[in-house]
Amino acid sequence: MRLVVIVGARPNFIKVAPLLPALEAAGHQVSLIHTGQHYSAAMSDELFCELGIRQPDANFGVGSGSHAVQTAAVLTAFDGWLDQHECDVVMVIGDVNSTVACALVAAKRNIRVAHVEAGLRSADRSMPEEINRIVTDALSHWLFTPSADADENLLAEGVSPDRIFRVGNIMVDALLANLCRVNPTDVLARFGLAKPFGLVTLHRPALVDDAALLAAVLGELALVSGDLPLLFPCHPRTAERIEELGFVAPPSLKIVGPTSYLETIALQSQAAVVLTDSGGIQEETTCLGVPCLTFRDNTERPITVSQGTNRVIGMNPAAIMPAVAAVLAGDVRHSARPDLWDGQTAARIAAAMVSDLDSTRLVGSRK
């Protein structure tokens, strides 16, 4: 089978690392397309090298822009690429603009779409990612889900059960494969950290593009850091917004550039608490058993709350300090790793793509 796998942003790169070799080992002819949605060296080239991902067969270099501009650029570039290349299936991952754009191009060409991480829902359509999830799932033939709640979301939207395949969490494959590669002691020394410390990652537009909200959050983080030193690796857009505010962090709140994937999982594994708005980090902290506070009003990964270490604390900056204090006082959730979050998701996806999906011959769990 001729598969085209699409990546565009940092979370895609992490997830494709275990997926590509599994698909190729199953005998598929795989082309890797990088849309260039994330284009900085720290968020693209270095991550490819760190995770041993082969160079893409094409890089569209679409760069940044509004959602409309970026999505349109990917649409045009991928449509042109398909004019010159044949494929049987387009596989998209997650919920970024590249995901929905390439799914739309494929569907209009009557090329079947496979969506990895299908069925996740926040029930908040003000999030651009939620629109991307809904549209991509509606266009997809194969819907590979990470958890039972994702299955239920798709069924509630009228998706045929024959198209829904619960395979587990591809992000966990990458996490479990790479934990043995990190030396947390070295990483903490590199950032001048001693335990206990907290880790902060914030990047969503709803926060970083709201100057008043971001300023209030930074003020609360500065206060928290008086009791618990914090490390805040910044997404480039977040760093720009902080600079625009003229915020001066105290020494106990270290604001640094983006960390590598291996550094990030090492820091998470050693943190007393992680404060984030990232979906992937909610999953990783659940697997690591590390308390996670999600600075959002909702999550598309509710299993990290019901079974994991995650608490959704809302977007009121005043909630940050008491939530951190509660964790430090011992009020923590004890996680149970969800079913099929076992490092074998890529193998189950590859097996599904080999089998006839109109039959029941799926290696793994079919719901």
mmCIF file of C-alpha atoms in Angstrom:
data_model
loop_
_atom_site.group_PDB
_atom_site.id
_atom_site.type_symbol
_atom_site.label_atom_id
_atom_site.label_comp_id
_atom_site.label_asym_id
_atom_site.label_seq_id
_atom_site.Cartn_x
_atom_site.Cartn_y
_atom_site.Cartn_z
ATOM 1 C CA MET A 1 0.000 0.000 0.000
ATOM 2 C CA ARG A 2 1.276 3.475 -0.883
ATOM 3 C CA LEU A 3 0.894 5.625 2.206
ATOM 4 C CA VAL A 4 1.537 9.350 2.545
ATOM 5 C CA VAL A 5 2.094 10.425 6.158
ATOM 6 C CA ILE A 6 1.653 14.125 6.966
ATOM 7 C CA VAL A 7 3.509 16.053 9.652
ATOM 8 C CA GLY A 8 3.526 19.770 10.248
ATOM 9 C CA ALA A 9 4.043 20.639 13.903
ATOM 10 C CA ARG A 10 6.136 19.465 16.839
ATOM 11 C CA PRO A 11 3.508 17.054 18.281
ATOM 12 C CA ASN A 12 3.259 15.374 14.847
ATOM 13 C CA PHE A 13 7.022 14.842 14.722
ATOM 14 C CA ILE A 14 7.039 13.072 18.092
ATOM 15 C CA LYS A 15 4.155 10.798 17.111
ATOM 16 C CA VAL A 16 5.527 9.894 13.699
ATOM 17 C CA ALA A 17 8.830 8.689 15.190
ATOM 18 C CA PRO A 18 7.412 5.294 16.246
ATOM 19 C CA LEU A 19 4.812 5.233 13.482
ATOM 20 C CA LEU A 20 7.060 5.399 10.400
ATOM 21 C CA PRO A 21 9.208 2.333 11.176
ATOM 22 C CA ALA A 22 6.129 0.320 12.126
ATOM 23 C CA LEU A 23 4.396 1.142 8.832
ATOM 24 C CA GLU A 24 7.518 0.378 6.807
ATOM 25 C CA ALA A 25 8.147 -2.878 8.679
ATOM 26 C CA ALA A 26 4.604 -3.931 7.756
ATOM 27 C CA GLY A 27 5.539 -3.615 4.070
ATOM 28 C CA HIS A 28 3.956 -0.291 3.228
ATOM 29 C CA GLN A 29 5.568 2.115 0.784
ATOM 30 C CA VAL A 30 5.615 5.293 2.888
ATOM 31 C CA SER A 31 6.189 8.892 1.801
ATOM 32 C CA LEU A 32 6.725 11.452 4.565
ATOM 33 C CA ILE A 33 5.499 14.981 3.902
ATOM 34 C CA HIS A 34 6.511 17.902 6.137
ATOM 35 C CA THR A 35 4.244 20.882 5.539
ATOM 36 C CA GLY A 36 6.611 23.287 7.287
ATOM 37 C CA GLN A 37 3.934 24.565 9.678
ATOM 38 C CA HIS A 38 6.589 24.520 12.407
ATOM 39 C CA TYR A 39 9.717 25.674 10.700
ATOM 40 C CA SER A 40 12.227 26.816 13.337
ATOM 41 C CA ALA A 41 15.284 24.614 13.722
ATOM 42 C CA ALA A 42 14.534 24.057 17.411
ATOM 43 C CA MET A 43 11.027 22.807 16.667
ATOM 44 C CA SER A 44 11.706 20.851 13.486
ATOM 45 C CA ASP A 45 15.203 19.939 12.273
ATOM 46 C CA GLU A 46 16.654 19.245 15.706
ATOM 47 C CA LEU A 47 13.674 17.105 16.685
ATOM 48 C CA PHE A 48 13.933 15.022 13.515
ATOM 49 C CA CYS A 49 17.588 14.375 14.332
ATOM 50 C CA GLU A 50 16.969 13.688 18.018
ATOM 51 C CA LEU A 51 14.256 11.110 17.328
ATOM 52 C CA GLY A 52 15.991 9.511 14.351
ATOM 53 C CA ILE A 53 13.239 10.439 11.893
ATOM 54 C CA ARG A 54 14.370 10.210 8.274
ATOM 55 C CA GLN A 55 14.335 13.313 6.144
ATOM 56 C CA PRO A 56 10.917 14.011 4.610
ATOM 57 C CA ASP A 57 10.290 13.311 0.940
ATOM 58 C CA ALA A 58 8.991 16.863 0.599
ATOM 59 C CA ASN A 59 8.900 19.977 2.764
ATOM 60 C CA PHE A 60 6.352 22.589 1.697
ATOM 61 C CA GLY A 61 7.784 25.306 3.961
ATOM 62 C CA VAL A 62 4.430 27.018 4.472
ATOM 63 C CA GLY A 63 5.560 28.831 7.619
ATOM 64 C CA SER A 64 3.367 30.901 9.900
ATOM 65 C CA GLY A 65 0.273 32.973 9.209
ATOM 66 C CA SER A 66 -3.362 33.176 10.202
ATOM 67 C CA HIS A 67 -5.306 29.917 10.343
ATOM 68 C CA ALA A 68 -6.854 30.686 6.960
ATOM 69 C CA VAL A 69 -3.556 31.622 5.316
ATOM 70 C CA GLN A 70 -1.679 28.659 6.733
ATOM 71 C CA THR A 71 -4.420 26.155 5.916
ATOM 72 C CA ALA A 72 -4.764 27.513 2.381
ATOM 73 C CA ALA A 73 -1.009 27.264 1.822
ATOM 74 C CA VAL A 74 -0.993 23.608 2.885
ATOM 75 C CA LEU A 75 -4.056 22.868 0.727
ATOM 76 C CA THR A 76 -2.410 24.322 -2.351
ATOM 77 C CA ALA A 77 0.990 22.723 -1.772
ATOM 78 C CA PHE A 78 -0.350 19.232 -1.048
ATOM 79 C CA ASP A 79 -2.753 19.326 -3.988
ATOM 80 C CA GLY A 80 0.161 20.191 -6.264
ATOM 81 C CA TRP A 81 2.278 17.395 -4.798
ATOM 82 C CA LEU A 82 -0.479 14.850 -5.425
ATOM 83 C CA ASP A 83 -0.598 15.937 -9.072
ATOM 84 C CA GLN A 84 2.862 14.392 -9.395
ATOM 85 C CA HIS A 85 2.618 11.414 -7.027
ATOM 86 C CA GLU A 86 0.226 8.497 -6.629
ATOM 87 C CA CYS A 87 -0.938 7.223 -3.268
ATOM 88 C CA ASP A 88 -3.590 4.937 -1.815
ATOM 89 C CA VAL A 89 -3.974 6.440 1.657
ATOM 90 C CA VAL A 90 -3.200 9.767 3.309
ATOM 91 C CA MET A 91 -2.482 9.420 7.028
ATOM 92 C CA VAL A 92 -2.848 12.509 9.208
ATOM 93 C CA ILE A 93 -2.096 12.886 12.900
ATOM 94 C CA GLY A 94 -3.589 15.010 15.632
ATOM 95 C CA ASP A 95 -5.411 18.301 15.184
ATOM 96 C CA VAL A 96 -3.155 20.951 13.648
ATOM 97 C CA ASN A 97 -3.939 22.967 10.514
ATOM 98 C CA SER A 98 -1.831 20.637 8.363
ATOM 99 C CA THR A 99 -3.984 17.724 9.524
ATOM 100 C CA VAL A 100 -7.303 19.135 8.353
ATOM 101 C CA ALA A 101 -5.875 20.681 5.175
ATOM 102 C CA CYS A 102 -4.336 17.454 3.883
ATOM 103 C CA ALA A 103 -7.394 15.423 4.886
ATOM 104 C CA LEU A 104 -9.576 17.774 2.836
ATOM 105 C CA VAL A 105 -7.338 17.569 -0.235
ATOM 106 C CA ALA A 106 -7.275 13.773 -0.063
ATOM 107 C CA ALA A 107 -11.029 13.447 0.426
ATOM 108 C CA LYS A 108 -11.764 15.664 -2.573
ATOM 109 C CA ARG A 109 -9.509 13.405 -4.657
ATOM 110 C CA ASN A 110 -11.290 10.278 -3.375
ATOM 111 C CA ILE A 111 -8.136 9.139 -1.562
ATOM 112 C CA ARG A 112 -8.896 7.410 1.703
ATOM 113 C CA VAL A 113 -7.842 9.220 4.898
ATOM 114 C CA ALA A 114 -6.554 7.580 8.069
ATOM 115 C CA HIS A 115 -6.695 9.757 11.193
ATOM 116 C CA VAL A 116 -4.433 8.922 14.124
ATOM 117 C CA GLU A 117 -5.791 10.370 17.413
ATOM 118 C CA ALA A 118 -9.350 10.458 16.141
ATOM 119 C CA GLY A 119 -12.372 11.161 18.310
ATOM 120 C CA LEU A 120 -10.868 13.582 20.825
ATOM 121 C CA ARG A 121 -13.268 16.379 21.752
ATOM 122 C CA SER A 122 -13.147 19.338 24.130
ATOM 123 C CA ALA A 123 -16.742 20.442 23.349
ATOM 124 C CA ASP A 124 -15.309 23.936 22.844
ATOM 125 C CA ARG A 125 -15.587 25.137 19.277
ATOM 126 C CA SER A 126 -13.797 28.364 20.083
ATOM 127 C CA MET A 127 -10.608 26.266 19.911
ATOM 128 C CA PRO A 128 -9.281 26.039 16.340
ATOM 129 C CA GLU A 129 -8.047 22.528 17.117
ATOM 130 C CA GLU A 130 -11.592 21.387 17.917
ATOM 131 C CA ILE A 131 -12.784 22.455 14.458
ATOM 132 C CA ASN A 132 -9.820 20.625 12.922
ATOM 133 C CA ARG A 133 -10.680 17.442 14.852
ATOM 134 C CA ILE A 134 -14.339 17.456 13.875
ATOM 135 C CA VAL A 135 -13.701 18.121 10.184
ATOM 136 C CA THR A 136 -10.847 15.612 9.907
ATOM 137 C CA ASP A 137 -12.875 12.844 11.532
ATOM 138 C CA ALA A 138 -15.811 13.550 9.226
ATOM 139 C CA LEU A 139 -13.506 13.102 6.215
ATOM 140 C CA SER A 140 -11.674 10.008 7.444
ATOM 141 C CA HIS A 141 -12.211 6.378 6.516
ATOM 142 C CA TRP A 142 -10.047 4.917 9.285
ATOM 143 C CA LEU A 143 -10.416 6.487 12.729
ATOM 144 C CA PHE A 144 -7.690 5.336 15.113
ATOM 145 C CA THR A 145 -8.633 6.321 18.658
ATOM 146 C CA PRO A 146 -6.575 6.449 21.861
ATOM 147 C CA SER A 147 -9.306 5.750 24.426
ATOM 148 C CA ALA A 148 -12.917 4.716 25.012
ATOM 149 C CA ASP A 149 -14.180 8.291 25.352
ATOM 150 C CA ALA A 150 -12.955 9.009 21.800
ATOM 151 C CA ASP A 151 -14.915 6.005 20.519
ATOM 152 C CA GLU A 152 -18.016 7.296 22.273
ATOM 153 C CA ASN A 153 -17.616 10.771 20.772
ATOM 154 C CA LEU A 154 -17.452 9.361 17.247
ATOM 155 C CA LEU A 155 -20.417 7.056 17.765
ATOM 156 C CA ALA A 156 -22.449 9.990 19.100
ATOM 157 C CA GLU A 157 -21.628 11.873 15.882
ATOM 158 C CA GLY A 158 -22.977 9.019 13.780
ATOM 159 C CA VAL A 159 -19.696 7.411 12.703
ATOM 160 C CA SER A 160 -20.081 3.759 11.765
ATOM 161 C CA PRO A 161 -18.520 1.432 14.364
ATOM 162 C CA ASP A 162 -16.767 -0.404 11.510
ATOM 163 C CA ARG A 163 -14.565 2.663 10.946
ATOM 164 C CA ILE A 164 -13.516 3.118 14.593
ATOM 165 C CA PHE A 165 -10.413 1.315 15.845
ATOM 166 C CA ARG A 166 -9.132 1.805 19.363
ATOM 167 C CA VAL A 167 -5.387 1.323 19.094
ATOM 168 C CA GLY A 168 -4.009 3.246 22.088
ATOM 169 C CA ASN A 169 -1.928 6.384 22.405
ATOM 170 C CA ILE A 170 0.835 6.982 19.859
ATOM 171 C CA MET A 171 2.412 9.691 22.061
ATOM 172 C CA VAL A 172 2.974 7.044 24.730
ATOM 173 C CA ASP A 173 4.873 4.895 22.207
ATOM 174 C CA ALA A 174 7.377 7.718 21.802
ATOM 175 C CA LEU A 175 7.569 8.408 25.527
ATOM 176 C CA LEU A 176 8.233 4.800 26.532
ATOM 177 C CA ALA A 177 10.759 4.308 23.722
ATOM 178 C CA ASN A 178 12.796 7.348 24.733
ATOM 179 C CA LEU A 179 12.724 7.456 28.530
ATOM 180 C CA CYS A 180 15.725 5.134 28.663
ATOM 181 C CA ARG A 181 17.707 7.614 26.549
ATOM 182 C CA VAL A 182 17.574 10.461 29.056
ATOM 183 C CA ASN A 183 19.725 11.192 32.091
ATOM 184 C CA PRO A 184 17.571 13.425 34.316
ATOM 185 C CA THR A 185 20.503 14.373 36.538
ATOM 186 C CA ASP A 186 22.390 15.833 33.594
ATOM 187 C CA VAL A 187 19.301 17.684 32.360
ATOM 188 C CA LEU A 188 18.606 19.268 35.744
ATOM 189 C CA ALA A 189 22.238 20.349 36.006
ATOM 190 C CA ARG A 190 22.061 21.876 32.531
ATOM 191 C CA PHE A 191 19.230 24.164 33.666
ATOM 192 C CA GLY A 192 20.641 24.810 37.132
ATOM 193 C CA LEU A 193 17.734 23.030 38.819
ATOM 194 C CA ALA A 194 17.450 21.136 42.066
ATOM 195 C CA LYS A 195 14.413 19.206 43.248
ATOM 196 C CA PRO A 196 11.740 20.143 44.017
ATOM 197 C CA PHE A 197 10.867 22.344 41.064
ATOM 198 C CA GLY A 198 7.889 22.948 38.811
ATOM 199 C CA LEU A 199 7.700 22.905 35.013
ATOM 200 C CA VAL A 200 5.580 25.348 32.999
ATOM 201 C CA THR A 201 4.578 25.083 29.325
ATOM 202 C CA LEU A 202 2.023 27.526 27.906
ATOM 203 C CA HIS A 203 1.463 28.244 24.221
ATOM 204 C CA ARG A 204 -2.209 28.371 23.218
ATOM 205 C CA PRO A 205 -3.440 31.593 21.550
ATOM 206 C CA ALA A 206 -6.336 31.911 24.003
ATOM 207 C CA LEU A 207 -3.718 32.661 26.637
ATOM 208 C CA VAL A 208 -0.613 34.049 24.990
ATOM 209 C CA ASP A 209 -2.457 36.388 22.603
ATOM 210 C CA ASP A 210 -4.435 37.958 25.457
ATOM 211 C CA ALA A 211 -1.971 40.466 26.880
ATOM 212 C CA ALA A 212 -3.905 41.125 30.105
ATOM 213 C CA LEU A 213 -4.402 37.424 30.818
ATOM 214 C CA LEU A 214 -0.790 36.549 30.043
ATOM 215 C CA ALA A 215 0.474 39.349 32.278
ATOM 216 C CA ALA A 216 -1.726 38.136 35.134
ATOM 217 C CA VAL A 217 -0.541 34.533 34.679
ATOM 218 C CA LEU A 218 3.103 35.609 34.679
ATOM 219 C CA GLY A 219 2.504 37.560 37.876
ATOM 220 C CA GLU A 220 1.016 34.470 39.539
ATOM 221 C CA LEU A 221 3.897 32.281 38.330
ATOM 222 C CA ALA A 222 6.356 34.757 39.827
ATOM 223 C CA LEU A 223 4.550 34.449 43.175
ATOM 224 C CA VAL A 224 4.461 30.631 42.986
ATOM 225 C CA SER A 225 8.174 30.531 42.222
ATOM 226 C CA GLY A 226 8.841 32.065 45.636
ATOM 227 C CA ASP A 227 7.753 28.724 47.140
ATOM 228 C CA LEU A 228 8.665 26.405 44.274
ATOM 229 C CA PRO A 229 11.305 27.279 41.664
ATOM 230 C CA LEU A 230 9.836 27.123 38.159
ATOM 231 C CA LEU A 231 11.328 26.421 34.743
ATOM 232 C CA PHE A 232 9.355 27.852 31.820
ATOM 233 C CA PRO A 233 10.566 26.696 28.381
ATOM 234 C CA CYS A 234 8.892 29.055 25.934
ATOM 235 C CA HIS A 235 7.328 28.408 22.562
ATOM 236 C CA PRO A 236 8.640 31.136 20.190
ATOM 237 C CA ARG A 237 5.259 32.872 20.009
ATOM 238 C CA THR A 238 4.962 32.857 23.799
ATOM 239 C CA ALA A 239 8.452 34.338 24.138
ATOM 240 C CA GLU A 240 7.525 37.134 21.725
ATOM 241 C CA ARG A 241 4.421 38.007 23.718
ATOM 242 C CA ILE A 242 6.339 38.011 27.020
ATOM 243 C CA GLU A 243 8.947 40.327 25.512
ATOM 244 C CA GLU A 244 6.206 42.646 24.261
ATOM 245 C CA LEU A 245 4.843 42.859 27.805
ATOM 246 C CA GLY A 246 8.265 43.834 29.155
ATOM 247 C CA PHE A 247 7.908 41.248 31.905
ATOM 248 C CA VAL A 248 10.997 40.782 34.073
ATOM 249 C CA ALA A 249 11.017 37.366 35.728
ATOM 250 C CA PRO A 250 12.517 36.839 39.190
ATOM 251 C CA PRO A 251 15.502 34.460 39.377
ATOM 252 C CA SER A 252 13.230 31.714 40.743
ATOM 253 C CA LEU A 253 11.191 31.752 37.501
ATOM 254 C CA LYS A 254 13.573 30.716 34.742
ATOM 255 C CA ILE A 255 12.219 31.536 31.288
ATOM 256 C CA VAL A 256 14.246 29.703 28.639
ATOM 257 C CA GLY A 257 13.968 28.805 24.974
ATOM 258 C CA PRO A 258 12.291 25.619 23.702
ATOM 259 C CA THR A 259 13.677 22.436 25.199
ATOM 260 C CA SER A 260 14.357 19.341 23.130
ATOM 261 C CA TYR A 261 11.977 16.406 23.349
ATOM 262 C CA LEU A 262 14.397 14.361 25.448
ATOM 263 C CA GLU A 263 14.979 17.306 27.774
ATOM 264 C CA THR A 264 11.239 17.852 28.076
ATOM 265 C CA ILE A 265 10.405 14.304 29.116
ATOM 266 C CA ALA A 266 13.354 14.274 31.534
ATOM 267 C CA LEU A 267 12.128 17.504 33.139
ATOM 268 C CA GLN A 268 8.571 16.201 33.356
ATOM 269 C CA SER A 269 9.710 12.986 35.000
ATOM 270 C CA GLN A 270 11.479 14.919 37.778
ATOM 271 C CA ALA A 271 9.035 17.801 38.314
ATOM 272 C CA ALA A 272 6.988 18.142 41.475
ATOM 273 C CA VAL A 273 4.172 19.551 39.325
ATOM 274 C CA VAL A 274 3.654 20.531 35.698
ATOM 275 C CA LEU A 275 1.485 23.519 34.745
ATOM 276 C CA THR A 276 0.491 23.387 31.083
ATOM 277 C CA ASP A 277 -2.076 24.032 28.376
ATOM 278 C CA SER A 278 -0.688 21.233 26.175
ATOM 279 C CA GLY A 279 -2.744 18.168 25.353
ATOM 280 C CA GLY A 280 0.266 15.914 24.876
ATOM 281 C CA ILE A 281 1.793 16.844 28.222
ATOM 282 C CA GLN A 282 -1.448 15.904 29.961
ATOM 283 C CA GLU A 283 -0.948 12.405 28.520
ATOM 284 C CA GLU A 284 2.768 12.193 29.269
ATOM 285 C CA THR A 285 2.388 13.261 32.900
ATOM 286 C CA THR A 286 -0.338 10.671 33.385
ATOM 287 C CA CYS A 287 2.040 7.958 32.176
ATOM 288 C CA LEU A 288 4.861 9.332 34.319
ATOM 289 C CA GLY A 289 2.681 9.658 37.421
ATOM 290 C CA VAL A 290 3.517 13.368 37.782
ATOM 291 C CA PRO A 291 0.859 15.861 38.964
ATOM 292 C CA CYS A 292 -0.410 18.022 36.101
ATOM 293 C CA LEU A 293 -2.410 21.253 36.333
ATOM 294 C CA THR A 294 -4.039 22.214 33.046
ATOM 295 C CA PHE A 295 -4.609 25.932 32.604
ATOM 296 C CA ARG A 296 -7.671 25.596 30.388
ATOM 297 C CA ASP A 297 -11.428 25.470 30.858
ATOM 298 C CA ASN A 298 -11.683 22.029 29.260
ATOM 299 C CA THR A 299 -9.675 19.157 27.867
ATOM 300 C CA GLU A 300 -10.086 16.869 24.876
ATOM 301 C CA ARG A 301 -8.276 14.209 26.930
ATOM 302 C CA PRO A 302 -10.665 13.595 29.860
ATOM 303 C CA ILE A 303 -9.132 10.198 30.536
ATOM 304 C CA THR A 304 -6.097 12.030 31.941
ATOM 305 C CA VAL A 305 -8.456 13.424 34.593
ATOM 306 C CA SER A 306 -10.575 10.332 35.253
ATOM 307 C CA GLN A 307 -7.640 7.899 35.306
ATOM 308 C CA GLY A 308 -4.570 10.100 35.345
ATOM 309 C CA THR A 309 -2.787 12.812 37.282
ATOM 310 C CA ASN A 310 -4.379 15.772 35.512
ATOM 311 C CA ARG A 311 -6.556 18.508 36.984
ATOM 312 C CA VAL A 312 -8.196 21.137 34.786
ATOM 313 C CA ILE A 313 -8.003 24.330 36.850
ATOM 314 C CA GLY A 314 -9.624 26.800 34.448
ATOM 315 C CA MET A 315 -8.176 30.020 33.074
ATOM 316 C CA ASN A 316 -8.437 32.213 36.145
ATOM 317 C CA PRO A 317 -4.873 33.177 37.096
ATOM 318 C CA ALA A 318 -5.910 33.264 40.753
ATOM 319 C CA ALA A 319 -6.453 29.485 40.605
ATOM 320 C CA ILE A 320 -2.778 28.770 39.947
ATOM 321 C CA MET A 321 -1.282 29.414 43.372
ATOM 322 C CA PRO A 322 -3.813 27.399 45.439
ATOM 323 C CA ALA A 323 -3.683 24.518 42.949
ATOM 324 C CA VAL A 324 0.109 24.325 43.193
ATOM 325 C CA ALA A 325 -0.063 24.649 46.986
ATOM 326 C CA ALA A 326 -2.500 21.735 47.146
ATOM 327 C CA VAL A 327 -0.124 19.522 45.166
ATOM 328 C CA LEU A 328 2.810 20.470 47.369
ATOM 329 C CA ALA A 329 0.674 19.636 50.412
ATOM 330 C CA GLY A 330 0.171 16.116 49.071
ATOM 331 C CA ASP A 331 -3.209 16.454 47.369
ATOM 332 C CA VAL A 332 -2.288 14.553 44.211
ATOM 333 C CA ARG A 333 -4.042 12.167 41.874
ATOM 334 C CA HIS A 334 -2.579 8.686 41.563
ATOM 335 C CA SER A 335 -2.693 7.565 37.958
ATOM 336 C CA ALA A 336 -3.532 4.260 36.354
ATOM 337 C CA ARG A 337 -2.163 4.003 32.829
ATOM 338 C CA PRO A 338 -5.163 3.740 30.482
ATOM 339 C CA ASP A 339 -5.847 0.598 28.504
ATOM 340 C CA LEU A 340 -3.601 0.143 25.429
ATOM 341 C CA TRP A 341 -1.256 2.978 26.455
ATOM 342 C CA ASP A 342 1.488 0.374 26.340
ATOM 343 C CA GLY A 343 3.942 1.426 23.624
ATOM 344 C CA GLN A 344 2.409 -0.826 20.958
ATOM 345 C CA THR A 345 0.027 1.627 19.276
ATOM 346 C CA ALA A 346 2.151 2.042 16.136
ATOM 347 C CA ALA A 347 2.253 -1.721 15.642
ATOM 348 C CA ARG A 348 -1.540 -1.940 15.953
ATOM 349 C CA ILE A 349 -2.021 0.863 13.416
ATOM 350 C CA ALA A 350 0.380 -0.795 10.966
ATOM 351 C CA ALA A 351 -1.423 -4.114 11.342
ATOM 352 C CA ALA A 352 -4.767 -2.421 10.722
ATOM 353 C CA MET A 353 -3.492 -0.842 7.528
ATOM 354 C CA VAL A 354 -2.380 -4.256 6.256
ATOM 355 C CA SER A 355 -5.677 -5.950 6.978
ATOM 356 C CA ASP A 356 -8.944 -5.557 5.111
ATOM 357 C CA LEU A 357 -10.784 -3.041 7.262
ATOM 358 C CA ASP A 358 -14.127 -4.270 5.987
ATOM 359 C CA SER A 359 -13.422 -7.517 7.840
ATOM 360 C CA THR A 360 -12.724 -8.100 11.499
ATOM 361 C CA ARG A 361 -9.027 -8.920 11.060
ATOM 362 C CA LEU A 362 -7.486 -6.221 13.251
ATOM 363 C CA VAL A 363 -4.561 -6.843 15.561
ATOM 364 C CA GLY A 364 -5.520 -4.958 18.709
ATOM 365 C CA SER A 365 -8.857 -3.755 20.015
ATOM 366 C CA ARG A 366 -11.726 -2.980 17.664
ATOM 367 C CA LYS A 367 -14.797 -1.264 19.069
#
